[in-house]
Coordinates of C-alpha atoms and ligand atoms in Angstrom, one line a residue:
X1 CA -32.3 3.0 22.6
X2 CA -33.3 -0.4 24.0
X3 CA -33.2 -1.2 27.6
X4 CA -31.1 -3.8 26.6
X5 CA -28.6 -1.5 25.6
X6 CA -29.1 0.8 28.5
X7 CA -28.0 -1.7 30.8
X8 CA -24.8 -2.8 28.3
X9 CA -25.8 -5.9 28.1
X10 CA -25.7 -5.4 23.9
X11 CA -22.8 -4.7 21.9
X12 CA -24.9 -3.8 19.3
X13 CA -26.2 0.0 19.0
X14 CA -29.2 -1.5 16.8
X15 CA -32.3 0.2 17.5
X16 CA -31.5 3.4 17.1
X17 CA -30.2 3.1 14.1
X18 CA -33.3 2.8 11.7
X19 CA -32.8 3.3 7.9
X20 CA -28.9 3.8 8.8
X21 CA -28.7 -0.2 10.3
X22 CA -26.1 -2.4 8.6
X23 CA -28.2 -4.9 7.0
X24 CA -25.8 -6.8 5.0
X25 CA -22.2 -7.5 5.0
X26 CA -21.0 -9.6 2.2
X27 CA -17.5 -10.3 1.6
X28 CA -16.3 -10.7 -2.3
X29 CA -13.6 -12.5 -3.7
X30 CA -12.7 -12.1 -7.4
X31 CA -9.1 -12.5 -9.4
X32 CA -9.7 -10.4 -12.4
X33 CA -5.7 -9.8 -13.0
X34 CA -5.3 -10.9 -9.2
X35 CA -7.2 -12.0 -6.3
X36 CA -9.0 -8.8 -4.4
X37 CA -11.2 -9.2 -1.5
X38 CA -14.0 -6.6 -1.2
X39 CA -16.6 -6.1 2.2
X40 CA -19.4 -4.7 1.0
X41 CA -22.1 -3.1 3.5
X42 CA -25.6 -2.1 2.8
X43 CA -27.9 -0.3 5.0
X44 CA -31.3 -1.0 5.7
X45 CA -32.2 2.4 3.2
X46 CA -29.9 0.3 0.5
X47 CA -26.6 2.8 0.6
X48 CA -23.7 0.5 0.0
X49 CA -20.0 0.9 0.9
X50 CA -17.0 -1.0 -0.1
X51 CA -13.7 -1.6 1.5
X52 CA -10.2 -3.2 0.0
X53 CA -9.1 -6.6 2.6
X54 CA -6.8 -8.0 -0.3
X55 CA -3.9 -9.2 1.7
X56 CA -1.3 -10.7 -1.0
X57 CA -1.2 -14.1 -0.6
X58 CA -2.5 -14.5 2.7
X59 CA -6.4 -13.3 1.0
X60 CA -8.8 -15.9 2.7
X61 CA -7.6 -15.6 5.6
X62 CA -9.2 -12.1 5.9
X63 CA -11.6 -13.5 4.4
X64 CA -12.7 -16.2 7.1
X65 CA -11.9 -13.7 9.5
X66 CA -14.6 -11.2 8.2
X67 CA -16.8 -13.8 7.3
X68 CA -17.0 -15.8 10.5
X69 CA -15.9 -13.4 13.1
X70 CA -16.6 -9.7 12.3
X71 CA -19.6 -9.9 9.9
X72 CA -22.1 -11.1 12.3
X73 CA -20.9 -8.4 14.7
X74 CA -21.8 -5.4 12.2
X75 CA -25.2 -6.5 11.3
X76 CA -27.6 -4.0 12.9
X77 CA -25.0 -1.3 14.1
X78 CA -25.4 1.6 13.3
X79 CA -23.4 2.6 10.1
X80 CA -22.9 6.2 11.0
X81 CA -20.9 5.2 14.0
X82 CA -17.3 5.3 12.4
X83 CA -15.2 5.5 15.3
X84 CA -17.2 3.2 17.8
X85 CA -17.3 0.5 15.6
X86 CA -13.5 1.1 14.7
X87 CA -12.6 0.8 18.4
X88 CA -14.9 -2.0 19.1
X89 CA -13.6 -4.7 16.3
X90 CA -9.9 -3.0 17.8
X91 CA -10.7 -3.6 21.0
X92 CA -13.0 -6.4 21.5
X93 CA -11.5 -9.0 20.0
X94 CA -8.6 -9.3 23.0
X95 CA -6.1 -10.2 20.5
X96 CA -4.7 -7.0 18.6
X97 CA -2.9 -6.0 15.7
X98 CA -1.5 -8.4 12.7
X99 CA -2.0 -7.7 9.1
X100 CA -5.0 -10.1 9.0
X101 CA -6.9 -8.3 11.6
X102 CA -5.9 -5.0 10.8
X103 CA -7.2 -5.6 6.6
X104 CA -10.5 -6.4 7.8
X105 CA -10.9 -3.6 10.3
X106 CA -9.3 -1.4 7.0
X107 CA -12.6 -2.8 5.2
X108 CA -15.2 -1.7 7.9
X109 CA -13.7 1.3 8.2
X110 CA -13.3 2.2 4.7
X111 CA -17.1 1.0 3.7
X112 CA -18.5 3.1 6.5
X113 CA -16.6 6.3 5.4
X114 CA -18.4 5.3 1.9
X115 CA -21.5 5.0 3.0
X116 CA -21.3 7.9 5.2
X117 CA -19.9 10.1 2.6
X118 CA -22.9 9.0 -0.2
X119 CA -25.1 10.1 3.1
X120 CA -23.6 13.1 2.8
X121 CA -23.7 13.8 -0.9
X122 CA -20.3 14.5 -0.7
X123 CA -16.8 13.2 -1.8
X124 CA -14.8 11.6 0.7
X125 CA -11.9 13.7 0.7
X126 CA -14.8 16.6 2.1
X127 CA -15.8 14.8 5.2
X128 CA -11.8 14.5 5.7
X129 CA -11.5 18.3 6.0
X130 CA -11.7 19.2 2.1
X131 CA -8.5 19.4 -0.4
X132 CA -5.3 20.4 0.7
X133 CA -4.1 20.5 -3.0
X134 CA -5.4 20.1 -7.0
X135 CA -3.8 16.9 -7.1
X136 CA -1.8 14.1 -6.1
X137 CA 1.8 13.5 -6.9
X138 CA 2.4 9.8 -8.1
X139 CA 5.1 7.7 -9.2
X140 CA 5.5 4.9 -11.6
X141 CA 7.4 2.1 -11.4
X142 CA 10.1 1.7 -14.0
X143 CA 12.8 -1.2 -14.6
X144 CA 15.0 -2.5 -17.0
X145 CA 17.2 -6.0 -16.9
X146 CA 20.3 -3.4 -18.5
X147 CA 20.5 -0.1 -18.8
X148 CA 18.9 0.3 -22.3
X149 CA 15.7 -1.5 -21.2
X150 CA 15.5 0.9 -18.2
X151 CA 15.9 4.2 -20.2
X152 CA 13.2 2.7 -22.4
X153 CA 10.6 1.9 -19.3
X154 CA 11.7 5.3 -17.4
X155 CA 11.0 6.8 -20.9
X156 CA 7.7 5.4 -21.4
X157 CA 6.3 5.7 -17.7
X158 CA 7.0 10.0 -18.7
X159 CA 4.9 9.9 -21.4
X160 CA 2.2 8.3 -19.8
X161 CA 3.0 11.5 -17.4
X162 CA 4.5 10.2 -14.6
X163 CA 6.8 13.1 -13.2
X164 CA 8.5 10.8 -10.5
X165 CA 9.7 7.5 -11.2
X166 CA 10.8 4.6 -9.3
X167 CA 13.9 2.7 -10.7
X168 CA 14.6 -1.3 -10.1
X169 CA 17.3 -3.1 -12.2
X170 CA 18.7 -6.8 -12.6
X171 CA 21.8 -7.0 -10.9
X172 CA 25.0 -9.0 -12.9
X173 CA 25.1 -12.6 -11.5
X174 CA 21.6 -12.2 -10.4
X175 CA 19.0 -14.1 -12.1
X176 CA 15.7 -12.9 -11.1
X177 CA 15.1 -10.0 -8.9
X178 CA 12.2 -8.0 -7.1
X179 CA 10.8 -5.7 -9.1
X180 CA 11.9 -6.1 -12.9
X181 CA 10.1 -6.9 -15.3
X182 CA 9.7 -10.5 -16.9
X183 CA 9.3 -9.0 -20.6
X184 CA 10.1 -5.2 -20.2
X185 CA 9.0 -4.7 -24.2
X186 CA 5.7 -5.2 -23.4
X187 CA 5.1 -2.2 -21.8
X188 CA 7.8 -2.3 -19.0
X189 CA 5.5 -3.9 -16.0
X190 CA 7.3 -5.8 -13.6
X191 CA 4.8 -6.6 -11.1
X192 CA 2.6 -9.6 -11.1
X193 CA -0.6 -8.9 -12.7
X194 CA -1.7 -11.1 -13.8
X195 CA 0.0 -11.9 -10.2
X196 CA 1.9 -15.5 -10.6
X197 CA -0.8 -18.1 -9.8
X198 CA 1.5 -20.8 -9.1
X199 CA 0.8 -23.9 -6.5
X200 CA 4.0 -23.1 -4.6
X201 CA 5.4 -19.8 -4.2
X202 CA 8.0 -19.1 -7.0
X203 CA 11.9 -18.9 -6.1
X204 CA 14.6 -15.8 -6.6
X205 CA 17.7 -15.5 -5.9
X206 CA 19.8 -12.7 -4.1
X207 CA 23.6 -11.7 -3.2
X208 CA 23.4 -8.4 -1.5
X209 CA 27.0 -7.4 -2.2
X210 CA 26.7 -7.6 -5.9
X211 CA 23.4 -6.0 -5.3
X212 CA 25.3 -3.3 -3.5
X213 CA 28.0 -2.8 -6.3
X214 CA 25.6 -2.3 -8.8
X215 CA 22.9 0.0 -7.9
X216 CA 25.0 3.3 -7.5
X217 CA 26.2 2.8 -11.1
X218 CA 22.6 2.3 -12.2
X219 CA 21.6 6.0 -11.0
X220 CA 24.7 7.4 -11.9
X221 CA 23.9 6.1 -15.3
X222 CA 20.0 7.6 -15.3
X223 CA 21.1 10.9 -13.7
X224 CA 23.4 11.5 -16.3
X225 CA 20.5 10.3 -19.0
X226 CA 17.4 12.4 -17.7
X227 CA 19.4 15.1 -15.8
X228 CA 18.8 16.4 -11.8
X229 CA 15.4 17.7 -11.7
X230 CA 13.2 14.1 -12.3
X231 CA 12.4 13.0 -9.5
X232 CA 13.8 9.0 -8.6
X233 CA 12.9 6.8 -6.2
X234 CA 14.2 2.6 -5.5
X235 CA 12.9 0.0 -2.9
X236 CA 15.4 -1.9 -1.2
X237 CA 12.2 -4.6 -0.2
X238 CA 13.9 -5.7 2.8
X239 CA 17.2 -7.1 2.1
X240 CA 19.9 -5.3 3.9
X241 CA 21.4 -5.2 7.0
X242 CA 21.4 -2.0 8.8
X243 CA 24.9 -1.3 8.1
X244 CA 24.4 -2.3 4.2
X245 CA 21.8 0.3 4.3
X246 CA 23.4 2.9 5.5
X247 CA 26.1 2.3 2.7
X248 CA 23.8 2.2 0.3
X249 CA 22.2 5.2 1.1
X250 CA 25.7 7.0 1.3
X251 CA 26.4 5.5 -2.2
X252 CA 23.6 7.2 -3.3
X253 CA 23.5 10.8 -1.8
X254 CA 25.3 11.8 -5.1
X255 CA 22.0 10.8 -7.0
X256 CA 19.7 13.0 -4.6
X257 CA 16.8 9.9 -4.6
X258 CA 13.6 11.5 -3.2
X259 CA 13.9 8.1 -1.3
X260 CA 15.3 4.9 -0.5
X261 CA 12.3 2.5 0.8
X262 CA 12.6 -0.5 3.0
X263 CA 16.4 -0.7 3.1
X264 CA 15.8 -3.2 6.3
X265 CA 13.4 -5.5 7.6
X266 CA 12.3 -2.4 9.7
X267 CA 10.2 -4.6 12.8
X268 CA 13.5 -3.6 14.2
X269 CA 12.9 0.2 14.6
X270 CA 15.8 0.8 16.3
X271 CA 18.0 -0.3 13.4
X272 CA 17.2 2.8 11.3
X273 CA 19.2 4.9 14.3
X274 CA 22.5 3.4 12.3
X275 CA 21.0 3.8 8.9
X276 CA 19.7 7.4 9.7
X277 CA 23.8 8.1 11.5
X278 CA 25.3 7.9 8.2
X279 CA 23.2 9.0 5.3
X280 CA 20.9 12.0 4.3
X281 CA 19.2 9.6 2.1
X282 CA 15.6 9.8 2.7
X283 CA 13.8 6.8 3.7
X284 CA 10.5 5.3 3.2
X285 CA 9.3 2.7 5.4
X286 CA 5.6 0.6 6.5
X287 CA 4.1 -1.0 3.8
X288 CA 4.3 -4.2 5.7
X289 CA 3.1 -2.3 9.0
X290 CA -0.3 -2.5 10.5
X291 CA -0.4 -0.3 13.1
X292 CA 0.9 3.4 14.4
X293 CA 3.2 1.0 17.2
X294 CA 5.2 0.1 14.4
X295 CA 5.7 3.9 13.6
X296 CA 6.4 4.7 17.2
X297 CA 10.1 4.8 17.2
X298 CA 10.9 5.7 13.3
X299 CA 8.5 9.3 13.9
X300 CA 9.7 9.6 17.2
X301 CA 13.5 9.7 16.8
X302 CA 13.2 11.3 12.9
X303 CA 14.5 8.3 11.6
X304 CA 12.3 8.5 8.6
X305 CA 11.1 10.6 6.2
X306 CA 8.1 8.7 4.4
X307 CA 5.4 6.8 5.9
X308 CA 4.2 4.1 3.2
X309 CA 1.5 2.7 5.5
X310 CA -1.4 1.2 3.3
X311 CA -5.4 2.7 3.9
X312 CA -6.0 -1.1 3.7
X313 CA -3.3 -3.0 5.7
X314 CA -3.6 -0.3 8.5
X315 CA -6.7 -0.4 10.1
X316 CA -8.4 2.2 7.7
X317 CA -8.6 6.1 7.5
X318 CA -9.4 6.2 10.7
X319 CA -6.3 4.9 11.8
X320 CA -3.8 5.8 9.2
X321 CA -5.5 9.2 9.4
X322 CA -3.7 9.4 12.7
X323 CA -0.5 8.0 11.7
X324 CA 0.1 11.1 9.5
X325 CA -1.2 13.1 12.0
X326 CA 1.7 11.7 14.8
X327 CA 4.0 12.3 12.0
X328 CA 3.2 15.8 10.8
X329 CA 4.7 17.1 13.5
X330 CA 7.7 15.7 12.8
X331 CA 7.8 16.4 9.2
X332 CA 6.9 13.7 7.9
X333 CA 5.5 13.4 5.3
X334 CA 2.9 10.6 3.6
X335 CA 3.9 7.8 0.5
X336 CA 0.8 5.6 0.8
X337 CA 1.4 2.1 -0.8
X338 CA -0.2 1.4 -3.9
X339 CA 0.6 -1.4 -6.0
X340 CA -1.6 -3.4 -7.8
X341 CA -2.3 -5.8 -5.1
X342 CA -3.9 -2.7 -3.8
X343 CA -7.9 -2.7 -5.0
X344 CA -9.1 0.3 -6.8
X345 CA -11.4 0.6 -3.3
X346 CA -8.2 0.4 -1.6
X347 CA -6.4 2.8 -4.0
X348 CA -9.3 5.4 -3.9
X349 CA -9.5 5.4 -0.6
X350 CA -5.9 6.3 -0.4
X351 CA -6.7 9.3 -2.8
X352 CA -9.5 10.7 -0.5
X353 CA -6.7 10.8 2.2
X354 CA -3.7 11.8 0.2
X355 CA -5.5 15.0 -0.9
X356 CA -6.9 16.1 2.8
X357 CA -4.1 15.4 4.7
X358 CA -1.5 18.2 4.9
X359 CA 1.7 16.4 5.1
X360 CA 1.1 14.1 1.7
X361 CA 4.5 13.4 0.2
X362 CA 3.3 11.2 -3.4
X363 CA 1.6 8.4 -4.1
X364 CA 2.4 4.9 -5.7
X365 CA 0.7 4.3 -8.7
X366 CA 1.3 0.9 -10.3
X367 CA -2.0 1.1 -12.2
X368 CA -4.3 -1.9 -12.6
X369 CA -5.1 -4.0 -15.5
X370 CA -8.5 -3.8 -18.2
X371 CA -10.0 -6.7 -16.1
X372 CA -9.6 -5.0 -12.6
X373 CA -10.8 -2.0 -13.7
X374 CA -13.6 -3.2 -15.2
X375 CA -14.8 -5.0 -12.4
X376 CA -14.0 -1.6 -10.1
X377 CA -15.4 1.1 -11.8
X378 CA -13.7 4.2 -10.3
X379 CA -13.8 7.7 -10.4
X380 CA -10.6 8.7 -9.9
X381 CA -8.3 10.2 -12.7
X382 CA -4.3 10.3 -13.7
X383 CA -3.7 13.3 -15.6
X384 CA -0.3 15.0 -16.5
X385 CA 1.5 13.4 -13.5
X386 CA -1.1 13.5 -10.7
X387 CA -3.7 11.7 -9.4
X388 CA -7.2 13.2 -8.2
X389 CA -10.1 10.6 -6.0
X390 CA -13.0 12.3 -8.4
X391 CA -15.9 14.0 -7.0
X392 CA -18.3 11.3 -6.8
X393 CA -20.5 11.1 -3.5
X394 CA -18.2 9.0 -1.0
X395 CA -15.6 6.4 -2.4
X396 CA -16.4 6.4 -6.2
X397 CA -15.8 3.3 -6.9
X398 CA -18.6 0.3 -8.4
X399 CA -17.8 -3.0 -7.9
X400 CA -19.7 -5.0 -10.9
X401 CA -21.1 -8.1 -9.6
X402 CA -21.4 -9.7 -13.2
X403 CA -17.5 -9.2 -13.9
X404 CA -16.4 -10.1 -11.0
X405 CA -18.1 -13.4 -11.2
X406 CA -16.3 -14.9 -14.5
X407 CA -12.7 -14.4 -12.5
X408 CA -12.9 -16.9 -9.4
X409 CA -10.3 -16.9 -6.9
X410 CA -6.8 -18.8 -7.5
X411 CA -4.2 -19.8 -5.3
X412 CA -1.2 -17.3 -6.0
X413 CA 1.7 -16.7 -3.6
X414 CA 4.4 -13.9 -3.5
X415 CA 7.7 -15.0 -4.5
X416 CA 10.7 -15.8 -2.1
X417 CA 14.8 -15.4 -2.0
X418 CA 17.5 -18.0 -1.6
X419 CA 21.3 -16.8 -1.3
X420 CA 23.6 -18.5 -3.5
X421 CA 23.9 -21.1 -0.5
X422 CA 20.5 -22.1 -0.6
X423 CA 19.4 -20.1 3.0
X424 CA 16.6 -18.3 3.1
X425 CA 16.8 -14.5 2.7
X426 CA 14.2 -12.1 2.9
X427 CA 12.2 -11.5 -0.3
Ligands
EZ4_1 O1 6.2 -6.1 -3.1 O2 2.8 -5.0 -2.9 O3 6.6 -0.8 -3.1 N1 6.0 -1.7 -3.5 C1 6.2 -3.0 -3.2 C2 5.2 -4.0 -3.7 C3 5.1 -5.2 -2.8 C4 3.8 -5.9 -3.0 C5 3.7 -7.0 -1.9 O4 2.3 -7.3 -1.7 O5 7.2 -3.3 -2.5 O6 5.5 -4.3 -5.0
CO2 CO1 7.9 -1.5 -1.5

C-alpha cells in the first residue's frame, strides 16, 4: 500500500492491486433489436467483465454518467474489491439513489462479480453460495387482441415450454394497450423488439373502467380453456388506483393468478395497505425500483408477495442480493424483471442469483431476438420450462465487438397513455 493511501489522501486502492488493477473501463452502446448499454472492465492480467446499464429510453444518460463520472474513478482499483467499490460509487457521490445512478452502479457491480468469478474458475451462481435448485422457473409473455388470438399465443409460449404464462389482452373500446401484441400471428410478441425507434415517444390510450370490466372475463375465459393447474400471471403496469386494485384483485381471486404485478404506481407504499385489506391476490411489485428503501414498507408490513427488482436497475447483486435477503424473512419470495430491454449480461446475471438465493419465486423470460443474441453470446439455457445461468467461469456471456458495431444506437422511447379526455395517465 502507498503512503498515499495510508494517510487517505487516495480514493483509489491502486497499488496493491497488481495484475488484479482495473485497467480499462469502456462503456458500449449497440441497438441490435434495441439499444443496450454494456461496461466492460479489463484487468491489468486481461480478465474482462461485463455489466447490463440499459435503461429504456433514458440509455445515454447512464451512459454519460459512467463515462464522465464513474469510469475514471475505477481505473486502478482493485477489481477484487466488490463491496468497497459498491459502497464507494453509493456513497461518494453525495447524491444517492435514482434509476440512472443505480444502472451504472448495477454495471460495476455485475462486471466485478464477472471478473471475480472467471478468477475463480467458477460460475457465478458458486461464489453466491452454490444452487439452491436444478433450475429456474420462467414465464412467458402471452397476449391476444380477442380471445382466439390469446389461446393461440398462450398455446404457442407451452410448446416452446413455458409452464407459467403471463396473460395481457386488448380491452373493447381500447385501441392500443401495454402489452399486446401489434401482429400476434407472427409469433405472438408484443413487446418492442425491435423496440419502436420513433422521434417522439408513441401515444396509447386507456379507460381503466372498461379495463376493469374486461379482464376478469378474460381469465374466466382461459381458466376454463387450459384448466386450474397452469400457472397465470397479468401486469397491471401502473394504472390503477389503490381502490381499483384492490377490486381487481378481488375480481380475480376466482382465477387463483400466481400474481397481479404493479396494480399501482407503488412510490406510494402505503397504498398497497388498501390493496393488500381486500384481496388474497398476490402481488408483484419493483421493476421500476432502484433501491431496498423502496421495498421498505411493502416487506415490512407483508404487503407483497413478489419482489420484481431488476440485477440491473438496482444497484447489482450486491444490492438486490440483500433485498431478497430482507424479504426472505418475510416470505417473500423473488420475480426478477426480465424483458427484453433487459441485456443477456443483465438477464444472466439475474440467473446466477435466481438459482442461489433461497426464496426465488420465477423468472421473466421475454427472450431476445437473433441480433441480440448474436451480439451477446451466452451460456445460459431454456429447457422444458426452466431456465439455467450455464456453468461457464463467471457470467457467461461474450459481447462480440464486430456485431455489435453494424447496429449503432437510435433514439427510441417507451410509449405513453392519454384518457379518452386527452390527460395524461400513467403508461
Ligand atoms: O414495460 O421493461 O413486466 N414487464 C414490464 C416491461 C416494461 C418494460 C419497460 O422498460 O412491465 O414490459
Ligand atoms: Co411489468
Amino acid at each position: 500500500m502507498s503512503s498515499a493511501d495510508q494517510t487517505g489522501s487516495t480514493t483509489t486502492p491502486t497499488s496493491s492491486a497488481g495484475g488484479t488493477a482495473i485497467a480499462r473501463a469502456e462503456v458500449l452502446v449497440t441497438s441490435p433489436d434495441r439499444n443496450f448499454v454494456t461496461l466492460r472492465l479489463t484487468t491489468a492480467d486481461g480478465v474482462v467483465g461485463l455489466g447490463d446499464a440499459t435503461l429504456n429510453g433514458r440509455e445515454l444518460s447512464v451512459v454519460s454518467y459512467l463515462q464522465d463520472h464513474v469510469v475514471p474513478l475505477l481505473i486502478g482499483r482493485d477489481a477484487h474489491r466488490i463491496e468497497d467499490t459498491w459502497q464507494f460509487l453509493y456513497r461518494s457521490a453525495y447524491w444517492r439513489r435514482g434509476p440512472v445512478t443505480m444502472a451504472a452502479i448495477a454495471a460495476v457491480d455485475v462486471a466485478l462479480w464477472d471478473i471475480k468469478a472467471k478468477l475463480a474458475g467458477m460460475p457465478l451462481y458458486q461464489l453466491l453460495g452454490g444452487a439452491s435448485r436444478n433450475g429456474l422457473l420462467a414465464y412467458g409473455h402471452a397476449s391476444g387482441r380477442d380471445l382466439p388470438e390469446l389461446f393461440d399465443s398462450i398455446r404457442k409460449h407451452r410448446e416452446q415450454g413455458f409452464r407459467a404464462i403471463r396473460v395481457q389482452t386488448s380491452v373493447p373500446g381500447i385501441d392500443s394497450v401495454y402489452g399486446v401484441a401489434a401482429q400476434p400471428s407472427t409469433g405472438g410478441r408484443y413487446d418492442y423488439e425491435p423496440a419502436q425507434r420513433t422521434a417522439l415517444p408513441a401515444e396509447e390510450d386507456w379507460d381503466t373502467r372498461a379495463y376493469l370490466r374486461h379482464i376478469p372475463t378474460v381469465f374466466e375465459a382461459v381458466r376454463s380453456e387450459f384448466g386450474p393447474e397452469l400457472p397465470l400471471l397479468h401486469d397491471g403496469h401502473h394504472r390503477m388506483t389503490p381502490i381499483q386494485a384492490a377490486r381487481l384483485g378481488k375480481d380475480l381471486e376466482p382465477y387463483d393468478l400466481f400474481w397481479l404485478e404493479d396494480c399501482t404506481p407503488a412510490e406510494n407504499q402505503e397504498a398497497l395497505r388498501l390493496v393488500r385489506q381486500h384481496t388474497t391476490t398476490p402481488l408483484a411489485i419493483g421493476e421500476v425500483f432502484n433501491t431496498v428503501w423502496d421495498y421498505q414498507t411493502l416487506v415490512r408490513e407483508q404487503l407483497i408477495d413478489y419482489v420484481r427488482g431488476a440485477v440491473t436497475h438496482t444497484g447489482g447483486i450486491t444490492a438486490l442480493r440483500r433485498i431478497f435477503d430482507f424479504a426472505a424473512q418475510y416470505q417473500i419470495k423473488s420475480g426478477i424483471h426480465g424483458p427484453t430491454d433487459i441485456s443477456p449480461v443483465g438477464m444472466a446475471a439475474a440467473l446466477h442469483l435466481d438459482l442461489a438465493i433461497h426464496n426465488f419465486g420465477i423468472q421473466e423470460y421475454m427472450q431476445h431476438g437473433a441480433r441480440t443474441d448474436e451480439t451477446f453470446r451466452s451460456t445460459f439455457t431454456f429447457v422444458d420450462g426452466f431456465l439455467h445461468p450455464g456453468d461457464e467461469p463467471g457470467l457467461g456471456v461474450l459481447y462480440d465487438d464486430d456485431v455489435a458495431a453494424r447496429y449503432p444506437y437510435q433514439q427510441a422511447y417507451l410509449p405513453f397513455n392519454r384518457l379518452k379526455d386527452g390527460t395524461v395517465h400513467d403508461w
